[in-house]
CSV table of C-alpha atoms in Angstrom, one decimal:
chain,number,residue,atom,x,y,z
A,238,UNK,CA,-15.8,-8.1,21.1
A,239,UNK,CA,-18.1,-10.2,18.5
A,240,UNK,CA,-17.7,-13.8,18.5
A,241,UNK,CA,-18.8,-14.5,14.6
A,242,UNK,CA,-17.8,-12.5,11.4
A,243,UNK,CA,-20.0,-10.1,9.6
A,244,UNK,CA,-21.2,-11.9,6.5
A,245,UNK,CA,-21.6,-9.0,3.9
A,246,UNK,CA,-24.3,-9.1,1.4
A,247,UNK,CA,-23.3,-9.0,-2.3
A,248,UNK,CA,-24.4,-5.7,-2.9
A,249,UNK,CA,-25.3,-2.4,-0.8
A,250,UNK,CA,-22.6,-3.6,1.6
A,251,UNK,CA,-22.4,-1.8,4.9
A,252,UNK,CA,-19.1,-2.7,7.0
A,253,UNK,CA,-19.3,-3.2,10.5
A,254,UNK,CA,-17.4,-1.1,13.3
A,255,UNK,CA,-13.8,-2.2,12.9
A,256,UNK,CA,-13.7,-2.4,16.5
A,257,UNK,CA,-15.8,-5.5,16.4
A,258,UNK,CA,-12.9,-7.2,14.5
A,259,UNK,CA,-11.8,-10.3,16.0
A,260,UNK,CA,-8.7,-10.6,18.5
A,261,UNK,CA,-7.8,-14.2,16.9
A,262,UNK,CA,-7.2,-14.0,14.0
A,263,UNK,CA,-6.2,-10.5,14.7
A,264,UNK,CA,-8.4,-7.9,12.8
A,265,UNK,CA,-10.6,-10.7,10.8
A,266,UNK,CA,-13.8,-8.5,10.5
A,267,UNK,CA,-16.1,-9.8,7.8
A,268,UNK,CA,-16.7,-12.0,4.9
A,269,UNK,CA,-18.2,-11.9,1.5
A,270,UNK,CA,-19.2,-8.4,-0.4
A,271,UNK,CA,-17.4,-7.7,-3.5
A,272,UNK,CA,-14.4,-5.7,-4.7
A,273,UNK,CA,-16.3,-3.1,-6.7
A,274,UNK,CA,-14.8,0.5,-6.6
A,275,UNK,CA,-17.3,1.8,-4.1
A,276,UNK,CA,-16.7,-1.2,-1.9
A,277,UNK,CA,-12.9,-0.9,-1.7
A,278,UNK,CA,-13.2,3.2,-1.1
A,279,UNK,CA,-15.7,2.7,1.8
A,280,UNK,CA,-13.1,0.0,3.4
A,281,UNK,CA,-10.3,2.0,3.1
A,282,UNK,CA,-11.9,5.3,4.8
A,283,UNK,CA,-12.8,2.9,7.7
A,284,UNK,CA,-9.3,1.4,7.9
A,285,UNK,CA,-10.4,-2.1,6.4
A,286,UNK,CA,-8.7,-3.8,3.9
A,287,UNK,CA,-9.2,-7.2,1.7
A,288,UNK,CA,-7.0,-10.0,1.9
A,289,UNK,CA,-7.7,-13.7,1.1
A,290,UNK,CA,-6.4,-16.5,-0.8
A,291,UNK,CA,-7.5,-18.0,-4.2
A,292,UNK,CA,-9.5,-20.6,-2.5
A,293,UNK,CA,-11.4,-18.4,0.0
A,294,UNK,CA,-13.9,-16.1,0.1
A,295,UNK,CA,-13.4,-12.2,0.3
A,296,UNK,CA,-12.0,-11.6,3.9
A,297,UNK,CA,-12.0,-8.1,5.3
A,298,UNK,CA,-9.5,-7.0,7.9
A,299,UNK,CA,-8.8,-4.3,10.7
A,300,UNK,CA,-5.9,-5.4,12.9
A,301,UNK,CA,-5.8,-4.2,16.4
A,302,UNK,CA,-2.3,-2.8,16.0
A,303,UNK,CA,-1.3,-1.1,12.5
A,304,UNK,CA,1.9,-0.8,11.1
A,305,UNK,CA,2.6,2.7,9.8
A,306,UNK,CA,5.3,4.9,8.5
A,307,UNK,CA,5.5,8.9,8.8
A,308,UNK,CA,6.8,10.0,5.3
A,309,UNK,CA,9.7,12.1,6.9
A,310,UNK,CA,10.6,9.0,9.1
A,311,UNK,CA,11.4,6.3,6.3
A,312,UNK,CA,15.3,4.7,7.5
A,313,UNK,CA,17.5,5.0,4.6
A,314,UNK,CA,20.6,2.6,6.0
A,315,UNK,CA,23.9,3.3,4.8
A,316,UNK,CA,23.9,0.4,2.3
A,317,UNK,CA,20.8,1.8,0.7
A,318,UNK,CA,22.1,5.4,0.6
A,319,UNK,CA,25.3,4.0,-0.9
A,320,UNK,CA,23.1,2.3,-3.5
A,321,UNK,CA,21.2,5.2,-4.3
A,322,UNK,CA,24.4,7.7,-4.8
A,323,UNK,CA,25.7,5.4,-7.7
A,324,UNK,CA,22.5,3.9,-8.6
A,325,UNK,CA,21.8,2.9,-12.1
A,326,UNK,CA,17.9,3.1,-11.3
A,327,UNK,CA,15.4,5.3,-12.4
A,328,UNK,CA,12.3,5.7,-10.6
A,329,UNK,CA,8.8,6.9,-11.9
A,330,UNK,CA,5.1,6.8,-10.6
A,331,UNK,CA,1.9,5.6,-12.2
A,332,UNK,CA,3.9,4.6,-15.7
A,333,UNK,CA,3.2,0.9,-15.3
A,334,UNK,CA,0.4,0.0,-12.7
A,335,UNK,CA,-0.5,-3.0,-14.3
A,336,UNK,CA,3.0,-4.3,-14.5
A,337,UNK,CA,3.8,-3.4,-11.0
A,338,UNK,CA,0.5,-5.4,-9.6
A,339,UNK,CA,1.3,-8.3,-11.8
A,340,UNK,CA,5.1,-8.5,-10.8
A,341,UNK,CA,3.8,-8.5,-6.9
A,342,UNK,CA,1.6,-11.4,-7.8
A,343,UNK,CA,4.2,-13.5,-9.2
A,344,UNK,CA,6.6,-12.8,-6.7
A,345,UNK,CA,4.5,-13.5,-3.8
A,346,UNK,CA,3.3,-16.8,-5.6
A,347,UNK,CA,6.8,-18.0,-5.7
A,348,UNK,CA,7.7,-17.0,-1.8
A,349,UNK,CA,4.8,-17.9,-0.1
A,350,UNK,CA,1.4,-18.3,-2.4
A,351,UNK,CA,-0.2,-15.1,-3.3
A,352,UNK,CA,-3.1,-13.4,-2.2
A,353,UNK,CA,-2.9,-10.9,-5.2
A,354,UNK,CA,-5.7,-13.2,-7.2
A,355,UNK,CA,-6.8,-12.4,-10.7
A,356,UNK,CA,-10.0,-10.7,-9.2
A,357,UNK,CA,-7.6,-8.6,-6.8
A,358,UNK,CA,-5.7,-7.6,-9.7
A,359,UNK,CA,-8.9,-6.4,-11.9
A,360,UNK,CA,-10.1,-4.7,-8.7
A,361,UNK,CA,-7.0,-2.7,-8.1
A,362,UNK,CA,-6.7,-1.9,-11.9
A,363,UNK,CA,-10.1,-0.3,-11.7
A,364,UNK,CA,-9.3,1.5,-8.9
A,365,UNK,CA,-6.0,2.8,-10.6
A,366,UNK,CA,-8.0,3.9,-13.6
A,367,UNK,CA,-10.5,5.6,-11.1
A,368,UNK,CA,-7.5,7.8,-9.8
A,369,UNK,CA,-7.2,6.2,-6.3
A,370,UNK,CA,-4.8,3.2,-6.7
A,371,UNK,CA,-1.0,4.3,-7.7
A,372,UNK,CA,2.5,2.7,-8.7
A,373,UNK,CA,6.0,3.3,-7.7
A,374,UNK,CA,8.1,1.8,-10.8
A,375,UNK,CA,12.0,1.3,-10.4
A,376,UNK,CA,13.6,0.8,-13.9
A,377,UNK,CA,17.0,-0.5,-15.2
A,378,UNK,CA,17.9,-0.3,-18.7
A,379,UNK,CA,14.1,0.4,-19.5
A,380,UNK,CA,13.0,-2.9,-17.8
A,381,UNK,CA,10.8,-2.9,-14.5
A,382,UNK,CA,13.0,-4.5,-11.7
A,383,UNK,CA,10.9,-3.3,-8.6
A,384,UNK,CA,8.1,-1.2,-7.7
A,385,UNK,CA,5.1,-1.1,-5.4
A,386,UNK,CA,1.4,-0.1,-5.4
A,387,UNK,CA,-1.2,1.1,-3.0
A,388,UNK,CA,-4.3,3.5,-2.4
A,389,UNK,CA,-4.0,7.3,-2.2
A,390,UNK,CA,-6.9,9.0,-0.1
A,391,UNK,CA,-6.7,12.6,1.0
A,392,UNK,CA,-3.3,12.9,2.9
A,393,UNK,CA,-2.9,9.0,3.6
A,394,UNK,CA,-1.4,6.3,1.6
A,395,UNK,CA,-2.2,2.7,1.8
A,396,UNK,CA,0.4,0.5,0.6
A,397,UNK,CA,-0.5,-2.7,-0.5
A,398,UNK,CA,2.4,-4.7,-1.9
A,399,UNK,CA,5.9,-4.5,-3.1
A,400,UNK,CA,8.6,-6.4,-5.2
A,401,UNK,CA,11.9,-7.1,-6.1
A,402,UNK,CA,13.6,-8.3,-9.2
A,403,UNK,CA,17.1,-7.0,-8.2
A,404,UNK,CA,18.4,-6.5,-5.1
A,405,UNK,CA,17.0,-3.7,-2.6
A,406,UNK,CA,14.6,-2.2,-5.6
A,407,UNK,CA,11.8,-2.5,-3.6
A,408,UNK,CA,13.4,-0.4,-0.9
A,409,UNK,CA,14.3,2.0,-3.7
A,410,UNK,CA,10.6,2.3,-4.5
A,411,UNK,CA,9.8,2.7,-0.9
A,412,UNK,CA,12.4,5.6,-0.2
A,413,UNK,CA,10.9,7.6,-3.5
A,414,UNK,CA,7.5,7.1,-2.3
A,415,UNK,CA,8.2,8.6,1.2
A,416,UNK,CA,10.4,11.0,-0.1
A,417,UNK,CA,7.5,12.2,-2.4
A,418,UNK,CA,4.6,12.0,-0.2
A,419,UNK,CA,6.7,14.0,2.1
A,420,UNK,CA,7.0,16.9,-0.2
A,421,UNK,CA,3.4,16.7,-1.1
A,422,UNK,CA,2.5,17.0,2.7
A,423,UNK,CA,1.0,13.4,3.5
A,424,UNK,CA,0.5,12.6,7.1
A,425,UNK,CA,0.9,8.8,7.0
A,426,UNK,CA,1.7,5.6,5.1
A,427,UNK,CA,-0.4,2.6,6.2
A,428,UNK,CA,1.5,-1.0,6.1
A,429,UNK,CA,-1.3,-2.5,7.3
A,430,UNK,CA,0.6,-5.7,9.3
A,431,UNK,CA,3.9,-5.7,11.3
A,432,UNK,CA,6.9,-7.0,9.8
A,433,UNK,CA,10.7,-6.6,10.9
A,434,UNK,CA,11.7,-5.8,7.4
A,435,UNK,CA,9.0,-2.6,7.5
A,436,UNK,CA,10.3,-1.7,11.2
A,437,UNK,CA,13.9,-1.6,9.9
A,438,UNK,CA,12.8,1.0,7.4
A,439,UNK,CA,11.2,3.2,10.0
A,440,UNK,CA,7.7,1.7,10.3
A,441,UNK,CA,5.9,1.7,13.7
A,442,UNK,CA,2.7,0.0,15.5
A,443,UNK,CA,-0.2,2.4,16.0
A,444,UNK,CA,-3.2,1.4,18.0
A,445,UNK,CA,-6.7,0.9,15.7
A,446,UNK,CA,-8.2,4.2,17.2
A,447,UNK,CA,-5.2,6.2,16.8
A,448,UNK,CA,-5.3,5.1,13.3
A,449,UNK,CA,-9.0,5.9,13.2
A,450,UNK,CA,-8.3,9.2,14.1
A,451,UNK,CA,-5.8,9.8,11.2
A,452,UNK,CA,-8.5,8.5,8.7
A,453,UNK,CA,-11.3,10.9,10.2
A,454,UNK,CA,-8.8,13.8,9.8
A,455,UNK,CA,-6.7,13.3,6.5
A,456,UNK,CA,-9.1,11.1,4.2
A,457,UNK,CA,-10.6,14.0,2.8
A,458,UNK,CA,-7.8,16.4,2.8
A,459,UNK,CA,-6.2,17.7,-0.3
A,460,UNK,CA,-2.2,17.4,-0.4
A,461,UNK,CA,-0.3,20.1,-2.1
A,462,UNK,CA,0.6,19.8,-5.6
A,463,UNK,CA,0.0,16.0,-5.6
A,464,UNK,CA,0.3,15.0,-9.5
A,465,UNK,CA,1.7,11.1,-9.8
A,466,UNK,CA,2.0,10.8,-13.0
A,467,UNK,CA,4.2,13.8,-13.3
A,468,UNK,CA,6.1,13.0,-10.1
A,469,UNK,CA,10.0,13.6,-10.6
A,470,UNK,CA,12.4,11.0,-11.2
A,471,UNK,CA,13.7,10.9,-7.3
A,472,UNK,CA,16.9,8.7,-7.6
A,473,UNK,CA,18.2,10.9,-10.6
A,474,UNK,CA,17.9,14.3,-8.3
A,475,UNK,CA,19.9,12.3,-5.4
A,476,UNK,CA,23.4,12.1,-7.5
């Protein structure tokens, strides 16, 4: 195990083997580099993601155990199912990516200080325009009240962040995402770091080596019929 972090160049970036990530803090692998589309895509293909605060350099992570969700194993609680059945909400995909990521940033800033900096927002908006980053939006009376965003590569979705302005609207977005990805034949949703909230929704931990196997098998496979912008409004069809 390496004892010091890899310092990445500003350009021509080559990430180290994720198995060289630190044990403490868990998964910290490298520092520096940039947030260009090419760099981010290289990172995600290797199971690496950026996560840093406003005053930090860019930090890159690959935790020893990954929190993941198989799309067909999303757990809908009785209370969430009841909410879905009488829902006044509508769900769309890729209709307001910028709005979702800005709300995610603002929400986290209120809770714990955001890691979704202006630099990160600009990078993922570029990734969205390039067709790799996607959003799920939850609407109430034409107002955006919940959602999530992440990166889609092949048959894998890498979740980044979600927000709720009304109770459980992020769960509605996650349920809609899992349902749609299951229909498209996606194999896995990467949730990155463990949390009891994610575990309650059906996510489980997966060792890094097993997760790397999924990356090698499914990052370049083409899901069936995936068209984010035209994804059907899942909540309406559950009523």
